[in-house]
Structures are given as C-alpha cells and as structure tokens.
Amino acid sequence: MFRKFINTLMKNGNKKLVTTLVMKTFEGVKRIQLERYHKATTSEAKAEIELDPFVIFHRAVDNCTPILQLTCCSKGGITYQVPIPITPLKAQHKSMLWLIQAANEKESHLRFYDILAKELVAAFQNQGRAVKWKQELHKKCQANRAYAHFRWM
C-alpha cells in the first residue's frame, strides 16, 4: 500500500522526489505523535498514542476508504445518481487521492509534507477533510438509495 501511495502521489515520473516527500511526511507524523506523547501526563494516555507512522498511515487510509460510490444512470430522459458498492482497490485509491487532495488544497506557508503529515494524523483520528469527504459521499448515497433498483436495469 505504501508503494501504491507513492505512485498515486507521483507526477511526471519523478519517483525519487516523491519517495523523499513521503519519507519526510512519515518523519513529520512521527514528530507530531512524539510531541503528543510527551505532552500526555498519565501512562494510560501515553499507551493509547500510536507512534509507528506506517500503522498511522494504514489506519488513516482505512478511515478514509468509502464503501459506496455514485454512478449516473439515465432512465426516461432523467439522470439518476445510483449508489453502488465500490471495489476495494478503487476505494483505497480514492481514499489516497482524497488525502493528497486535502493536503494540496490547504493554503498554508508550511511545506507539503508537513501538511500531509497533519492530514494523515487527522485521518488516523477520524477527523480531517478526507474523512469528511467520505462521510459526505455516504450521505449522498444514503439520500439516493431510492434509486438503487436502477443498478440492475
């Protein structure tokens, strides 16, 4: 999944640059979690804090992964948005794209890898823009569930 994230992030075939960006992102995730760890006062709070950036990355992608997607179906001159299940690979790819897009859209004076690290930590905690986009997609699918029978036509 790590290589898939690198390939999703890559533009113009510059894999070395993207690999260093992702490594710096993971260093930023580790730094954020260590700061949180050292600020925690009780041993129970310290035990709950995850320090491994790879675990944080995997759980963040899992928290952003959608279950359903909307496809357009035209019946009788009217276009309906029909919710259908999404394949696991497409869902994983969509969640990675959302994480990257959330980091790209933030206007900040910080570097990209710092913003991406904050976005990964937020998604790990079921917060952030990527998780919000997933929840909005699921709300749209829930609202359009009446058209689900068009899926088989």
N, CA, C and O atoms as a GROMACS GRO file, in nm:
protein
  612
    1MET      N    1   0.083  -0.119   0.000
    1MET     CA    2   0.000   0.000   0.000
    1MET      C    3   0.088   0.126   0.000
    1MET      O    4   0.048   0.230  -0.051
    2PHE      N    5   0.207   0.113   0.058
    2PHE     CA    6   0.299   0.226   0.063
    2PHE      C    7   0.344   0.264  -0.078
    2PHE      O    8   0.348   0.382  -0.112
    3ARG      N    9   0.376   0.165  -0.160
    3ARG     CA   10   0.419   0.191  -0.297
    3ARG      C   11   0.304   0.247  -0.381
    3ARG      O   12   0.324   0.333  -0.467
    4LYS      N   13   0.184   0.198  -0.355
    4LYS     CA   14   0.068   0.250  -0.428
    4LYS      C   15   0.047   0.398  -0.394
    4LYS      O   16   0.011   0.476  -0.482
    5PHE      N   17   0.070   0.435  -0.269
    5PHE     CA   18   0.058   0.576  -0.230
    5PHE      C   19   0.163   0.660  -0.300
    5PHE      O   20   0.134   0.771  -0.345
    6ILE      N   21   0.285   0.609  -0.310
    6ILE     CA   22   0.392   0.681  -0.380
    6ILE      C   23   0.354   0.699  -0.527
    6ILE      O   24   0.371   0.807  -0.583
    7ASN      N   25   0.302   0.592  -0.590
    7ASN     CA   26   0.265   0.602  -0.730
    7ASN      C   27   0.146   0.695  -0.751
    7ASN      O   28   0.137   0.762  -0.854
    8THR      N   29   0.055   0.701  -0.655
    8THR     CA   30  -0.058   0.792  -0.664
    8THR      C   31  -0.013   0.937  -0.653
    8THR      O   32  -0.068   1.025  -0.719
    9LEU      N   33   0.084   0.960  -0.569
    9LEU     CA   34   0.135   1.095  -0.546
    9LEU      C   35   0.227   1.143  -0.658
    9LEU      O   36   0.244   1.263  -0.678
   10MET      N   37   0.287   1.049  -0.731
   10MET     CA   38   0.389   1.083  -0.829
   10MET      C   39   0.332   1.157  -0.950
   10MET      O   40   0.226   1.123  -1.002
   11LYS      N   41   0.406   1.259  -0.993
   11LYS     CA   42   0.374   1.332  -1.115
   11LYS      C   43   0.499   1.333  -1.202
   11LYS      O   44   0.610   1.346  -1.151
   12ASN      N   45   0.480   1.321  -1.330
   12ASN     CA   46   0.588   1.329  -1.429
   12ASN      C   47   0.700   1.227  -1.406
   12ASN      O   48   0.813   1.248  -1.450
   13GLY      N   49   0.670   1.116  -1.339
   13GLY     CA   50   0.766   1.007  -1.324
   13GLY      C   51   0.882   1.034  -1.232
   13GLY      O   52   0.982   0.963  -1.239
   14ASN      N   53   0.873   1.133  -1.146
   14ASN     CA   54   0.982   1.166  -1.055
   14ASN      C   55   0.965   1.090  -0.924
   14ASN      O   56   0.920   1.147  -0.824
   15LYS      N   57   1.000   0.963  -0.925
   15LYS     CA   58   0.974   0.876  -0.810
   15LYS      C   59   1.068   0.905  -0.693
   15LYS      O   60   1.028   0.890  -0.577
   16LYS      N   61   1.192   0.947  -0.721
   16LYS     CA   62   1.286   0.978  -0.613
   16LYS      C   63   1.235   1.093  -0.528
   16LYS      O   64   1.240   1.088  -0.405
   17LEU      N   65   1.186   1.197  -0.595
   17LEU     CA   66   1.133   1.314  -0.524
   17LEU      C   67   1.014   1.275  -0.437
   17LEU      O   68   1.005   1.315  -0.321
   18VAL      N   69   0.924   1.197  -0.494
   18VAL     CA   70   0.804   1.158  -0.420
   18VAL      C   71   0.840   1.068  -0.303
   18VAL      O   72   0.780   1.080  -0.196
   19THR      N   73   0.937   0.979  -0.320
   19THR     CA   74   0.979   0.892  -0.210
   19THR      C   75   1.036   0.974  -0.095
   19THR      O   76   1.006   0.947   0.021
   20THR      N   77   1.117   1.075  -0.126
   20THR     CA   78   1.169   1.160  -0.019
   20THR      C   79   1.058   1.241   0.047
   20THR      O   80   1.060   1.262   0.168
   21LEU      N   81   0.959   1.285  -0.033
   21LEU     CA   82   0.845   1.357   0.026
   21LEU      C   83   0.768   1.268   0.123
   21LEU      O   84   0.729   1.312   0.231
   22VAL      N   85   0.746   1.144   0.084
   22VAL     CA   86   0.670   1.053   0.170
   22VAL      C   87   0.751   1.020   0.295
   22VAL      O   88   0.694   1.011   0.404
   23MET      N   89   0.880   1.002   0.282
   23MET     CA   90   0.964   0.976   0.400
   23MET      C   91   0.963   1.096   0.495
   23MET      O   92   0.955   1.079   0.617
   24LYS      N   93   0.971   1.216   0.439
   24LYS     CA   94   0.963   1.336   0.524
   24LYS      C   95   0.824   1.348   0.588
   24LYS      O   96   0.811   1.395   0.701
   25THR      N   97   0.722   1.304   0.515
   25THR     CA   98   0.586   1.304   0.572
   25THR      C   99   0.580   1.210   0.690
   25THR      O  100   0.523   1.245   0.794
   26PHE      N  101   0.638   1.091   0.677
   26PHE     CA  102   0.637   0.995   0.787
   26PHE      C  103   0.718   1.044   0.905
   26PHE      O  104   0.683   1.019   1.020
   27GLU      N  105   0.829   1.116   0.878
   27GLU     CA  106   0.905   1.177   0.986
   27GLU      C  107   0.820   1.282   1.058
   27GLU      O  108   0.824   1.292   1.181
   28GLY      N  109   0.744   1.359   0.982
   28GLY     CA  110   0.655   1.459   1.042
   28GLY      C  111   0.546   1.394   1.125
   28GLY      O  112   0.512   1.445   1.232
   29VAL      N  113   0.491   1.282   1.077
   29VAL     CA  114   0.390   1.209   1.155
   29VAL      C  115   0.450   1.162   1.286
   29VAL      O  116   0.389   1.176   1.392
   30LYS      N  117   0.570   1.107   1.279
   30LYS     CA  118   0.638   1.058   1.400
   30LYS      C  119   0.663   1.174   1.496
   30LYS      O  120   0.646   1.159   1.617
   31ARG      N  121   0.705   1.289   1.443
   31ARG     CA  122   0.731   1.406   1.527
   31ARG      C  123   0.604   1.454   1.595
   31ARG      O  124   0.605   1.487   1.714
   32ILE      N  125   0.493   1.460   1.520
   32ILE     CA  126   0.365   1.504   1.577
   32ILE      C  127   0.321   1.410   1.689
   32ILE      O  128   0.278   1.455   1.795
   33GLN      N  129   0.333   1.281   1.664
   33GLN     CA  130   0.290   1.184   1.764
   33GLN      C  131   0.383   1.184   1.886
   33GLN      O  132   0.337   1.164   1.998
   34LEU      N  133   0.513   1.206   1.866
   34LEU     CA  134   0.605   1.214   1.981
   34LEU      C  135   0.576   1.337   2.066
   34LEU      O  136   0.583   1.331   2.189
   35GLU      N  137   0.542   1.450   2.002
   35GLU     CA  138   0.504   1.569   2.078
   35GLU      C  139   0.380   1.541   2.162
   35GLU      O  140   0.373   1.579   2.279
   36ARG      N  141   0.283   1.474   2.101
   36ARG     CA  142   0.161   1.439   2.173
   36ARG      C  143   0.193   1.341   2.287
   36ARG      O  144   0.134   1.350   2.395
   37TYR      N  145   0.285   1.250   2.262
   37TYR     CA  146   0.324   1.151   2.363
   37TYR      C  147   0.390   1.218   2.483
   37TYR      O  148   0.360   1.184   2.597
   38HIS      N  149   0.479   1.314   2.457
   38HIS     CA  150   0.548   1.381   2.566
   38HIS      C  151   0.459   1.479   2.641
   38HIS      O  152   0.486   1.511   2.757
   39LYS      N  153   0.353   1.527   2.577
   39LYS     CA  154   0.260   1.616   2.646
   39LYS      C  155   0.161   1.540   2.734
   39LYS      O  156   0.103   1.596   2.826
   40ALA      N  157   0.143   1.411   2.704
   40ALA     CA  158   0.050   1.330   2.783
   40ALA      C  159   0.104   1.314   2.925
   40ALA      O  160   0.224   1.296   2.946
   41THR      N  161   0.012   1.321   3.021
   41THR     CA  162   0.055   1.316   3.161
   41THR      C  163   0.045   1.177   3.221
   41THR      O  164   0.134   1.134   3.295
   42THR      N  165  -0.062   1.105   3.191
   42THR     CA  166  -0.081   0.973   3.251
   42THR      C  167  -0.024   0.864   3.161
   42THR      O  168  -0.008   0.882   3.041
   43SER      N  169   0.006   0.751   3.224
   43SER     CA  170   0.061   0.639   3.147
   43SER      C  171  -0.044   0.577   3.056
   43SER      O  172  -0.010   0.521   2.951
   44GLU      N  173  -0.174   0.586   3.094
   44GLU     CA  174  -0.280   0.533   3.008
   44GLU      C  175  -0.290   0.614   2.879
   44GLU      O  176  -0.308   0.559   2.771
   45ALA      N  177  -0.278   0.746   2.892
   45ALA     CA  178  -0.284   0.833   2.774
   45ALA      C  179  -0.164   0.808   2.683
   45ALA      O  180  -0.176   0.810   2.561
   46LYS      N  181  -0.048   0.784   2.744
   46LYS     CA  182   0.071   0.756   2.664
   46LYS      C  183   0.059   0.622   2.593
   46LYS      O  184   0.109   0.606   2.482
   47ALA      N  185  -0.006   0.526   2.657
   47ALA     CA  186  -0.021   0.394   2.596
   47ALA      C  187  -0.116   0.397   2.477
   47ALA      O  188  -0.102   0.316   2.385
   48GLU      N  189  -0.210   0.490   2.476
   48GLU     CA  190  -0.307   0.500   2.367
   48GLU      C  191  -0.249   0.566   2.242
   48GLU      O  192  -0.306   0.552   2.134
   49ILE      N  193  -0.138   0.637   2.254
   49ILE     CA  194  -0.081   0.711   2.142
   49ILE      C  195   0.003   0.617   2.055
   49ILE      O  196   0.095   0.552   2.104
   50GLU      N  197  -0.032   0.611   1.928
   50GLU     CA  198   0.041   0.527   1.832
   50GLU      C  199   0.160   0.606   1.778
   50GLU      O  200   0.144   0.719   1.733
   51LEU      N  201   0.278   0.546   1.782
   51LEU     CA  202   0.399   0.615   1.738
   51LEU      C  203   0.450   0.567   1.602
   51LEU      O  204   0.530   0.636   1.540
   52ASP      N  205   0.406   0.451   1.555
   52ASP     CA  206   0.454   0.397   1.429
   52ASP      C  207   0.385   0.466   1.312
   52ASP      O  208   0.263   0.455   1.298
   53PRO      N  209   0.460   0.538   1.227
   53PRO     CA  210   0.396   0.610   1.117
   53PRO      C  211   0.331   0.519   1.013
   53PRO      O  212   0.235   0.560   0.948
   54PHE      N  213   0.381   0.398   0.996
   54PHE     CA  214   0.321   0.306   0.899
   54PHE      C  215   0.184   0.260   0.945
   54PHE      O  216   0.091   0.248   0.865
   55VAL      N  217   0.169   0.234   1.074
   55VAL     CA  218   0.039   0.197   1.129
   55VAL      C  219  -0.058   0.315   1.116
   55VAL      O  220  -0.175   0.296   1.081
   56ILE      N  221  -0.010   0.434   1.144
   56ILE     CA  222  -0.092   0.554   1.132
   56ILE      C  223  -0.136   0.573   0.988
   56ILE      O  224  -0.252   0.606   0.962
   57PHE      N  225  -0.044   0.552   0.894
   57PHE     CA  226  -0.077   0.566   0.752
   57PHE      C  227  -0.184   0.465   0.710
   57PHE      O  228  -0.282   0.502   0.644
   58HIS      N  229  -0.167   0.339   0.747
   58HIS     CA  230  -0.263   0.236   0.709
   58HIS      C  231  -0.401   0.262   0.768
   58HIS      O  232  -0.502   0.248   0.699
   59ARG      N  233  -0.405   0.302   0.895
   59ARG     CA  234  -0.533   0.328   0.958
   59ARG      C  235  -0.598   0.455   0.903
   59ARG      O  236  -0.720   0.463   0.894
   60ALA      N  237  -0.517   0.554   0.866
   60ALA     CA  238  -0.571   0.676   0.807
   60ALA      C  239  -0.634   0.646   0.671
   60ALA      O  240  -0.742   0.697   0.640
   61VAL      N  241  -0.568   0.563   0.591
   61VAL     CA  242  -0.625   0.526   0.461
   61VAL      C  243  -0.752   0.444   0.482
   61VAL      O  244  -0.849   0.462   0.409
   62ASP      N  245  -0.752   0.355   0.581
   62ASP     CA  246  -0.872   0.276   0.610
   62ASP      C  247  -0.987   0.364   0.656
   62ASP      O  248  -1.102   0.339   0.620
   63ASN      N  249  -0.958   0.467   0.734
   63ASN     CA  250  -1.064   0.556   0.782
   63ASN      C  251  -1.122   0.642   0.671
   63ASN      O  252  -1.235   0.689   0.682
   64CYS      N  253  -1.047   0.663   0.563
   64CYS     CA  254  -1.095   0.744   0.451
   64CYS      C  255  -1.156   0.660   0.340
   64CYS      O  256  -1.209   0.716   0.244
   65THR      N  257  -1.149   0.529   0.350
   65THR     CA  258  -1.194   0.443   0.241
   65THR      C  259  -1.346   0.437   0.235
   65THR      O  260  -1.410   0.399   0.332
   66PRO      N  261  -1.404   0.473   0.120
   66PRO     CA  262  -1.550   0.468   0.106
   66PRO      C  263  -1.599   0.326   0.078
   66PRO      O  264  -1.522   0.240   0.034
   67ILE      N  265  -1.726   0.301   0.105
   67ILE     CA  266  -1.787   0.171   0.081
   67ILE      C  267  -1.872   0.176  -0.046
   67ILE      O  268  -1.880   0.077  -0.120
   68LEU      N  269  -1.934   0.290  -0.071
   68LEU     CA  270  -2.022   0.307  -0.186
   68LEU      C  271  -1.972   0.420  -0.276
   68LEU      O  272  -1.896   0.506  -0.233
   69GLN      N  273  -2.017   0.417  -0.401
   69GLN     CA  274  -1.991   0.526  -0.493
   69GLN      C  275  -2.118   0.556  -0.570
   69GLN      O  276  -2.209   0.473  -0.576
   70LEU      N  277  -2.126   0.674  -0.628
   70LEU     CA  278  -2.242   0.712  -0.708
   70LEU      C  279  -2.207   0.704  -0.856
   70LEU      O  280  -2.103   0.754  -0.900
   71THR      N  281  -2.294   0.640  -0.932
   71THR     CA  282  -2.279   0.638  -1.077
   71THR      C  283  -2.407   0.694  -1.138
   71THR      O  284  -2.515   0.682  -1.081
   72CYS      N  285  -2.392   0.755  -1.254
   72CYS     CA  286  -2.507   0.813  -1.321
   72CYS      C  287  -2.576   0.710  -1.409
   72CYS      O  288  -2.510   0.632  -1.479
   73CYS      N  289  -2.708   0.709  -1.403
   73CYS     CA  290  -2.788   0.617  -1.483
   73CYS      C  291  -2.903   0.699  -1.542
   73CYS      O  292  -2.975   0.767  -1.470
   74SER      N  293  -2.919   0.691  -1.673
   74SER     CA  294  -3.022   0.770  -1.741
   74SER      C  295  -3.141   0.680  -1.775
   74SER      O  296  -3.125   0.583  -1.849
   75LYS      N  297  -3.257   0.712  -1.722
   75LYS     CA  298  -3.381   0.638  -1.749
   75LYS      C  299  -3.491   0.737  -1.782
   75LYS      O  300  -3.522   0.824  -1.701
   76GLY      N  301  -3.550   0.723  -1.898
   76GLY     CA  302  -3.663   0.807  -1.936
   76GLY      C  303  -3.629   0.954  -1.947
   76GLY      O  304  -3.713   1.039  -1.919
   77GLY      N  305  -3.506   0.986  -1.987
   77GLY     CA  306  -3.466   1.124  -2.003
   77GLY      C  307  -3.422   1.191  -1.874
   77GLY      O  308  -3.384   1.308  -1.874
   78ILE      N  309  -3.427   1.117  -1.764
   78ILE     CA  310  -3.385   1.172  -1.635
   78ILE      C  311  -3.258   1.098  -1.592
   78ILE      O  312  -3.251   0.975  -1.602
   79THR      N  313  -3.161   1.171  -1.544
   79THR     CA  314  -3.037   1.111  -1.498
   79THR      C  315  -3.044   1.096  -1.347
   79THR      O  316  -3.064   1.194  -1.274
   80TYR      N  317  -3.026   0.973  -1.300
   80TYR     CA  318  -3.026   0.942  -1.157
   80TYR      C  319  -2.885   0.911  -1.112
   80TYR      O  320  -2.805   0.856  -1.187
   81GLN      N  321  -2.856   0.947  -0.989
   81GLN     CA  322  -2.730   0.906  -0.929
   81GLN      C  323  -2.760   0.782  -0.846
   81GLN      O  324  -2.832   0.787  -0.746
   82VAL      N  325  -2.702   0.671  -0.888
   82VAL     CA  326  -2.732   0.542  -0.828
   82VAL      C  327  -2.615   0.499  -0.740
   82VAL      O  328  -2.502   0.494  -0.788
   83PRO      N  329  -2.639   0.469  -0.613
   83PRO     CA  330  -2.530   0.420  -0.528
   83PRO      C  331  -2.500   0.273  -0.557
   83PRO      O  332  -2.591   0.190  -0.561
   84ILE      N  333  -2.373   0.242  -0.577
   84ILE     CA  334  -2.331   0.104  -0.599
   84ILE      C  335  -2.209   0.077  -0.512
   84ILE      O  336  -2.137   0.170  -0.477
   85PRO      N  337  -2.186  -0.049  -0.476
   85PRO     CA  338  -2.065  -0.081  -0.398
   85PRO      C  339  -1.939  -0.053  -0.481
   85PRO      O  340  -1.939  -0.071  -0.603
   86ILE      N  341  -1.836  -0.011  -0.415
   86ILE     CA  342  -1.710   0.020  -0.482
   86ILE      C  343  -1.612  -0.094  -0.454
   86ILE      O  344  -1.611  -0.151  -0.345
   87THR      N  345  -1.531  -0.127  -0.553
   87THR     CA  346  -1.434  -0.235  -0.534
   87THR      C  347  -1.326  -0.189  -0.435
   87THR      O  348  -1.298  -0.070  -0.424
   88PRO      N  349  -1.267  -0.283  -0.363
   88PRO     CA  350  -1.168  -0.243  -0.261
   88PRO      C  351  -1.048  -0.166  -0.318
   88PRO      O  352  -1.001  -0.072  -0.254
   89LEU      N  353  -0.999  -0.203  -0.435
   89LEU     CA  354  -0.885  -0.131  -0.492
   89LEU      C  355  -0.922   0.012  -0.531
   89LEU      O  356  -0.844   0.104  -0.507
   90LYS      N  357  -1.038   0.029  -0.590
   90LYS     CA  358  -1.084   0.164  -0.625
   90LYS      C  359  -1.107   0.248  -0.500
   90LYS      O  360  -1.075   0.367  -0.496
   91ALA      N  361  -1.163   0.185  -0.397
   91ALA     CA  362  -1.190   0.257  -0.273
   91ALA      C  363  -1.060   0.302  -0.208
   91ALA      O  364  -1.050   0.415  -0.159
   92GLN      N  365  -0.960   0.215  -0.207
   92GLN     CA  366  -0.830   0.250  -0.149
   92GLN      C  367  -0.766   0.363  -0.229
   92GLN      O  368  -0.710   0.456  -0.172
   93HIS      N  369  -0.774   0.355  -0.360
   93HIS     CA  370  -0.717   0.459  -0.445
   93HIS      C  371  -0.787   0.593  -0.422
   93HIS      O  372  -0.722   0.698  -0.415
   94LYS      N  373  -0.919   0.589  -0.410
   94LYS     CA  374  -0.996   0.711  -0.386
   94LYS      C  375  -0.959   0.773  -0.251
   94LYS      O  376  -0.947   0.895  -0.241
   95SER      N  377  -0.939   0.690  -0.149
   95SER     CA  378  -0.903   0.744  -0.018
   95SER      C  379  -0.764   0.809  -0.022
   95SER      O  380  -0.743   0.913   0.040
   96MET      N  381  -0.670   0.748  -0.095
   96MET     CA  382  -0.537   0.809  -0.109
   96MET      C  383  -0.545   0.941  -0.185
   96MET      O  384  -0.479   1.038  -0.149
   97LEU      N  385  -0.626   0.944  -0.291
   97LEU     CA  386  -0.644   1.069  -0.365
   97LEU      C  387  -0.704   1.177  -0.277
   97LEU      O  388  -0.664   1.294  -0.286
   98TRP      N  389  -0.800   1.140  -0.193
   98TRP     CA  390  -0.860   1.239  -0.103
   98TRP      C  391  -0.758   1.295  -0.005
   98TRP      O  392  -0.758   1.415   0.023
   99LEU      N  393  -0.671   1.208   0.048
   99LEU     CA  394  -0.569   1.254   0.142
   99LEU      C  395  -0.474   1.352   0.072
   99LEU      O  396  -0.438   1.456   0.128
  100ILE      N  397  -0.433   1.319  -0.050
  100ILE     CA  398  -0.342   1.406  -0.125
  100ILE      C  399  -0.411   1.537  -0.161
  100ILE      O  400  -0.352   1.644  -0.150
  101GLN      N  401  -0.536   1.527  -0.203
  101GLN     CA  402  -0.611   1.648  -0.241
  101GLN      C  403  -0.634   1.738  -0.120
  101GLN      O  404  -0.626   1.860  -0.132
  102ALA      N  405  -0.661   1.679  -0.005
  102ALA     CA  406  -0.681   1.759   0.116
  102ALA      C  407  -0.554   1.833   0.153
  102ALA      O  408  -0.559   1.948   0.198
  103ALA      N  409  -0.439   1.769   0.134
  103ALA     CA  410  -0.312   1.835   0.164
  103ALA      C  411  -0.281   1.943   0.060
  103ALA      O  412  -0.224   2.046   0.094
  104ASN      N  413  -0.317   1.919  -0.066
  104ASN     CA  414  -0.290   2.016  -0.172
  104ASN      C  415  -0.376   2.141  -0.160
  104ASN      O  416  -0.332   2.251  -0.192
  105GLU      N  417  -0.500   2.124  -0.114
  105GLU     CA  418  -0.592   2.237  -0.112
  105GLU      C  419  -0.570   2.332   0.004
  105GLU      O  420  -0.618   2.446   0.001
  106LYS      N  421  -0.499   2.288   0.106
  106LYS     CA  422  -0.477   2.377   0.220
  106LYS      C  423  -0.380   2.487   0.181
  106LYS      O  424  -0.269   2.460   0.134
  107GLU      N  425  -0.422   2.610   0.202
  107GLU     CA  426  -0.335   2.723   0.176
  107GLU      C  427  -0.258   2.753   0.304
  107GLU      O  428  -0.314   2.798   0.404
  108SER      N  429  -0.131   2.727   0.299
  108SER     CA  430  -0.051   2.746   0.418
  108SER      C  431   0.092   2.781   0.378
  108SER      O  432   0.133   2.760   0.263
  109HIS      N  433   0.164   2.832   0.471
  109HIS     CA  434   0.304   2.863   0.447
  109HIS      C  435   0.393   2.742   0.478
  109HIS      O  436   0.515   2.750   0.464
  110LEU      N  437   0.334   2.633   0.520
  110LEU     CA  438   0.409   2.512   0.551
  110LEU      C  439   0.442   2.434   0.425
  110LEU      O  440   0.383   2.457   0.319
  111ARG      N  441   0.534   2.343   0.437
  111ARG     CA  442   0.572   2.256   0.326
  111ARG      C  443   0.464   2.150   0.306
  111ARG      O  444   0.385   2.121   0.395
  112PHE      N  445   0.464   2.092   0.185
  112PHE     CA  446   0.362   1.993   0.151
  112PHE      C  447   0.368   1.873   0.243
  112PHE      O  448   0.264   1.824   0.288
  113TYR      N  449   0.488   1.824   0.274
  113TYR     CA  450   0.499   1.704   0.356
  113TYR      C  451   0.453   1.729   0.499
  113TYR      O  452   0.405   1.637   0.565
  114ASP      N  453   0.467   1.851   0.550
  114ASP     CA  454   0.416   1.882   0.684
  114ASP      C  455   0.263   1.883   0.684
  114ASP      O  456   0.201   1.833   0.778
  115ILE      N  457   0.205   1.941   0.580
  115ILE     CA  458   0.058   1.945   0.570
  115ILE      C  459   0.003   1.804   0.554
  115ILE      O  460  -0.098   1.770   0.614
  116LEU      N  461   0.070   1.722   0.471
  116LEU     CA  462   0.026   1.584   0.451
  116LEU      C  463   0.039   1.504   0.580
  116LEU      O  464  -0.045   1.418   0.608
  117ALA      N  465   0.143   1.530   0.658
  117ALA     CA  466   0.159   1.461   0.787
  117ALA      C  467   0.044   1.496   0.881
  117ALA      O  468  -0.012   1.408   0.947
  118LYS      N  469   0.007   1.623   0.886
  118LYS     CA  470  -0.105   1.665   0.972
  118LYS      C  471  -0.236   1.603   0.924
  118LYS      O  472  -0.320   1.564   1.004
  119GLU      N  473  -0.251   1.594   0.792
  119GLU     CA  474  -0.373   1.535   0.736
  119GLU      C  475  -0.380   1.385   0.766
  119GLU      O  476  -0.488   1.333   0.794
  120LEU      N  477  -0.266   1.316   0.762
  120LEU     CA  478  -0.263   1.174   0.795
  120LEU      C  479  -0.299   1.151   0.942
  120LEU      O  480  -0.373   1.058   0.975
  121VAL      N  481  -0.245   1.234   1.029
  121VAL     CA  482  -0.275   1.220   1.172
  121VAL      C  483  -0.422   1.250   1.198
  121VAL      O  484  -0.486   1.183   1.279
  122ALA      N  485  -0.477   1.351   1.129
  122ALA     CA  486  -0.618   1.383   1.145
  122ALA      C  487  -0.706   1.268   1.095
  122ALA      O  488  -0.805   1.234   1.159
  123ALA      N  489  -0.670   1.209   0.982
  123ALA     CA  490  -0.747   1.097   0.928
  123ALA      C  491  -0.733   0.974   1.018
  123ALA      O  492  -0.826   0.894   1.029
  124PHE      N  493  -0.620   0.959   1.080
  124PHE     CA  494  -0.599   0.850   1.176
  124PHE      C  495  -0.696   0.861   1.293
  124PHE      O  496  -0.740   0.760   1.349
  125GLN      N  497  -0.728   0.985   1.330
  125GLN     CA  498  -0.820   1.010   1.442
  125GLN      C  499  -0.964   1.028   1.396
  125GLN      O  500  -1.047   1.078   1.472
  126ASN      N  501  -0.996   0.989   1.272
  126ASN     CA  502  -1.129   1.004   1.213
  126ASN      C  503  -1.174   1.149   1.209
  126ASN      O  504  -1.290   1.180   1.235
  127GLN      N  505  -1.082   1.236   1.176
  127GLN     CA  506  -1.112   1.378   1.159
  127GLN      C  507  -1.049   1.421   1.028
  127GLN      O  508  -0.991   1.339   0.957
  128GLY      N  509  -1.060   1.546   0.995
  128GLY     CA  510  -0.994   1.598   0.876
  128GLY      C  511  -1.084   1.601   0.754
  128GLY      O  512  -1.197   1.552   0.757
  129ARG      N  513  -1.032   1.658   0.648
  129ARG     CA  514  -1.111   1.683   0.529
  129ARG      C  515  -1.140   1.555   0.451
  129ARG      O  516  -1.250   1.539   0.398
  130ALA      N  517  -1.045   1.464   0.444
  130ALA     CA  518  -1.065   1.341   0.367
  130ALA      C  519  -1.175   1.255   0.430
  130ALA      O  520  -1.256   1.196   0.358
  131VAL      N  521  -1.178   1.247   0.561
  131VAL     CA  522  -1.282   1.171   0.629
  131VAL      C  523  -1.417   1.241   0.610
  131VAL      O  524  -1.520   1.175   0.597
  132LYS      N  525  -1.415   1.374   0.609
  132LYS     CA  526  -1.538   1.449   0.586
  132LYS      C  527  -1.593   1.423   0.447
  132LYS      O  528  -1.714   1.411   0.429
  133TRP      N  529  -1.505   1.414   0.347
  133TRP     CA  530  -1.549   1.385   0.211
  133TRP      C  531  -1.609   1.246   0.201
  133TRP      O  532  -1.706   1.224   0.129
  134LYS      N  533  -1.551   1.151   0.273
  134LYS     CA  534  -1.606   1.015   0.275
  134LYS      C  535  -1.746   1.017   0.335
  134LYS      O  536  -1.838   0.954   0.281
  135GLN      N  537  -1.764   1.088   0.446
  135GLN     CA  538  -1.894   1.094   0.511
  135GLN      C  539  -1.997   1.164   0.422
  135GLN      O  540  -2.114   1.126   0.420
  136GLU      N  541  -1.955   1.268   0.350
  136GLU     CA  542  -2.046   1.336   0.258
  136GLU      C  543  -2.089   1.244   0.145
  136GLU      O  544  -2.205   1.244   0.105
  137LEU      N  545  -1.995   1.165   0.092
  137LEU     CA  546  -2.029   1.070  -0.013
  137LEU      C  547  -2.130   0.968   0.037
  137LEU      O  548  -2.224   0.932  -0.034
  138HIS      N  549  -2.110   0.920   0.160
  138HIS     CA  550  -2.203   0.823   0.215
  138HIS      C  551  -2.341   0.885   0.242
  138HIS      O  552  -2.442   0.816   0.229
  139LYS      N  553  -2.345   1.013   0.278
  139LYS     CA  554  -2.473   1.082   0.295
  139LYS      C  555  -2.546   1.094   0.162
  139LYS      O  556  -2.668   1.074   0.155
  140LYS      N  557  -2.471   1.126   0.055
  140LYS     CA  558  -2.532   1.134  -0.078
  140LYS      C  559  -2.585   0.998  -0.121
  140LYS      O  560  -2.693   0.988  -0.179
  141CYS      N  561  -2.509   0.893  -0.093
  141CYS     CA  562  -2.554   0.757  -0.128
  141CYS      C  563  -2.678   0.720  -0.048
  141CYS      O  564  -2.770   0.656  -0.101
  142GLN      N  565  -2.681   0.760   0.077
  142GLN     CA  566  -2.798   0.733   0.161
  142GLN      C  567  -2.920   0.808   0.109
  142GLN      O  568  -3.031   0.755   0.110
  143ALA      N  569  -2.900   0.933   0.063
  143ALA     CA  570  -3.010   1.012   0.012
  143ALA      C  571  -3.063   0.956  -0.121
  143ALA      O  572  -3.182   0.969  -0.150
  144ASN      N  573  -2.976   0.894  -0.199
  144ASN     CA  574  -3.016   0.841  -0.329
  144ASN      C  575  -3.041   0.690  -0.327
  144ASN      O  576  -3.044   0.628  -0.432
  145ARG      N  577  -3.059   0.632  -0.210
  145ARG     CA  578  -3.078   0.488  -0.204
  145ARG      C  579  -3.211   0.444  -0.267
  145ARG      O  580  -3.228   0.326  -0.299
  146ALA      N  581  -3.304   0.537  -0.286
  146ALA     CA  582  -3.431   0.504  -0.350
  146ALA      C  583  -3.411   0.465  -0.496
  146ALA      O  584  -3.494   0.396  -0.554
  147TYR      N  585  -3.300   0.509  -0.556
  147TYR     CA  586  -3.272   0.478  -0.696
  147TYR      C  587  -3.184   0.355  -0.712
  147TYR      O  588  -3.136   0.328  -0.822
  148ALA      N  589  -3.162   0.282  -0.605
  148ALA     CA  590  -3.071   0.168  -0.611
  148ALA      C  591  -3.122   0.058  -0.704
  148ALA      O  592  -3.042  -0.019  -0.757
  149HIS      N  593  -3.253   0.051  -0.724
  149HIS     CA  594  -3.306  -0.054  -0.811
  149HIS      C  595  -3.269  -0.030  -0.959
  149HIS      O  596  -3.279  -0.122  -1.039
  150PHE      N  597  -3.225   0.092  -0.994
  150PHE     CA  598  -3.180   0.120  -1.131
  150PHE      C  599  -3.045   0.055  -1.161
  150PHE      O  600  -3.002   0.049  -1.276
  151ARG      N  601  -2.980   0.007  -1.058
  151ARG     CA  602  -2.849  -0.054  -1.074
  151ARG      C  603  -2.854  -0.178  -1.164
  151ARG      O  604  -2.758  -0.206  -1.236
  152TRP      N  605  -2.964  -0.249  -1.160
  152TRP     CA  606  -2.975  -0.375  -1.235
  152TRP      C  607  -3.040  -0.355  -1.372
  152TRP      O  608  -3.052  -0.451  -1.448
  153MET      N  609  -3.082  -0.235  -1.404
  153MET     CA  610  -3.151  -0.213  -1.532
  153MET      C  611  -3.053  -0.172  -1.641
  153MET      O  612  -3.093  -0.149  -1.755
   0.00000   0.00000   0.00000
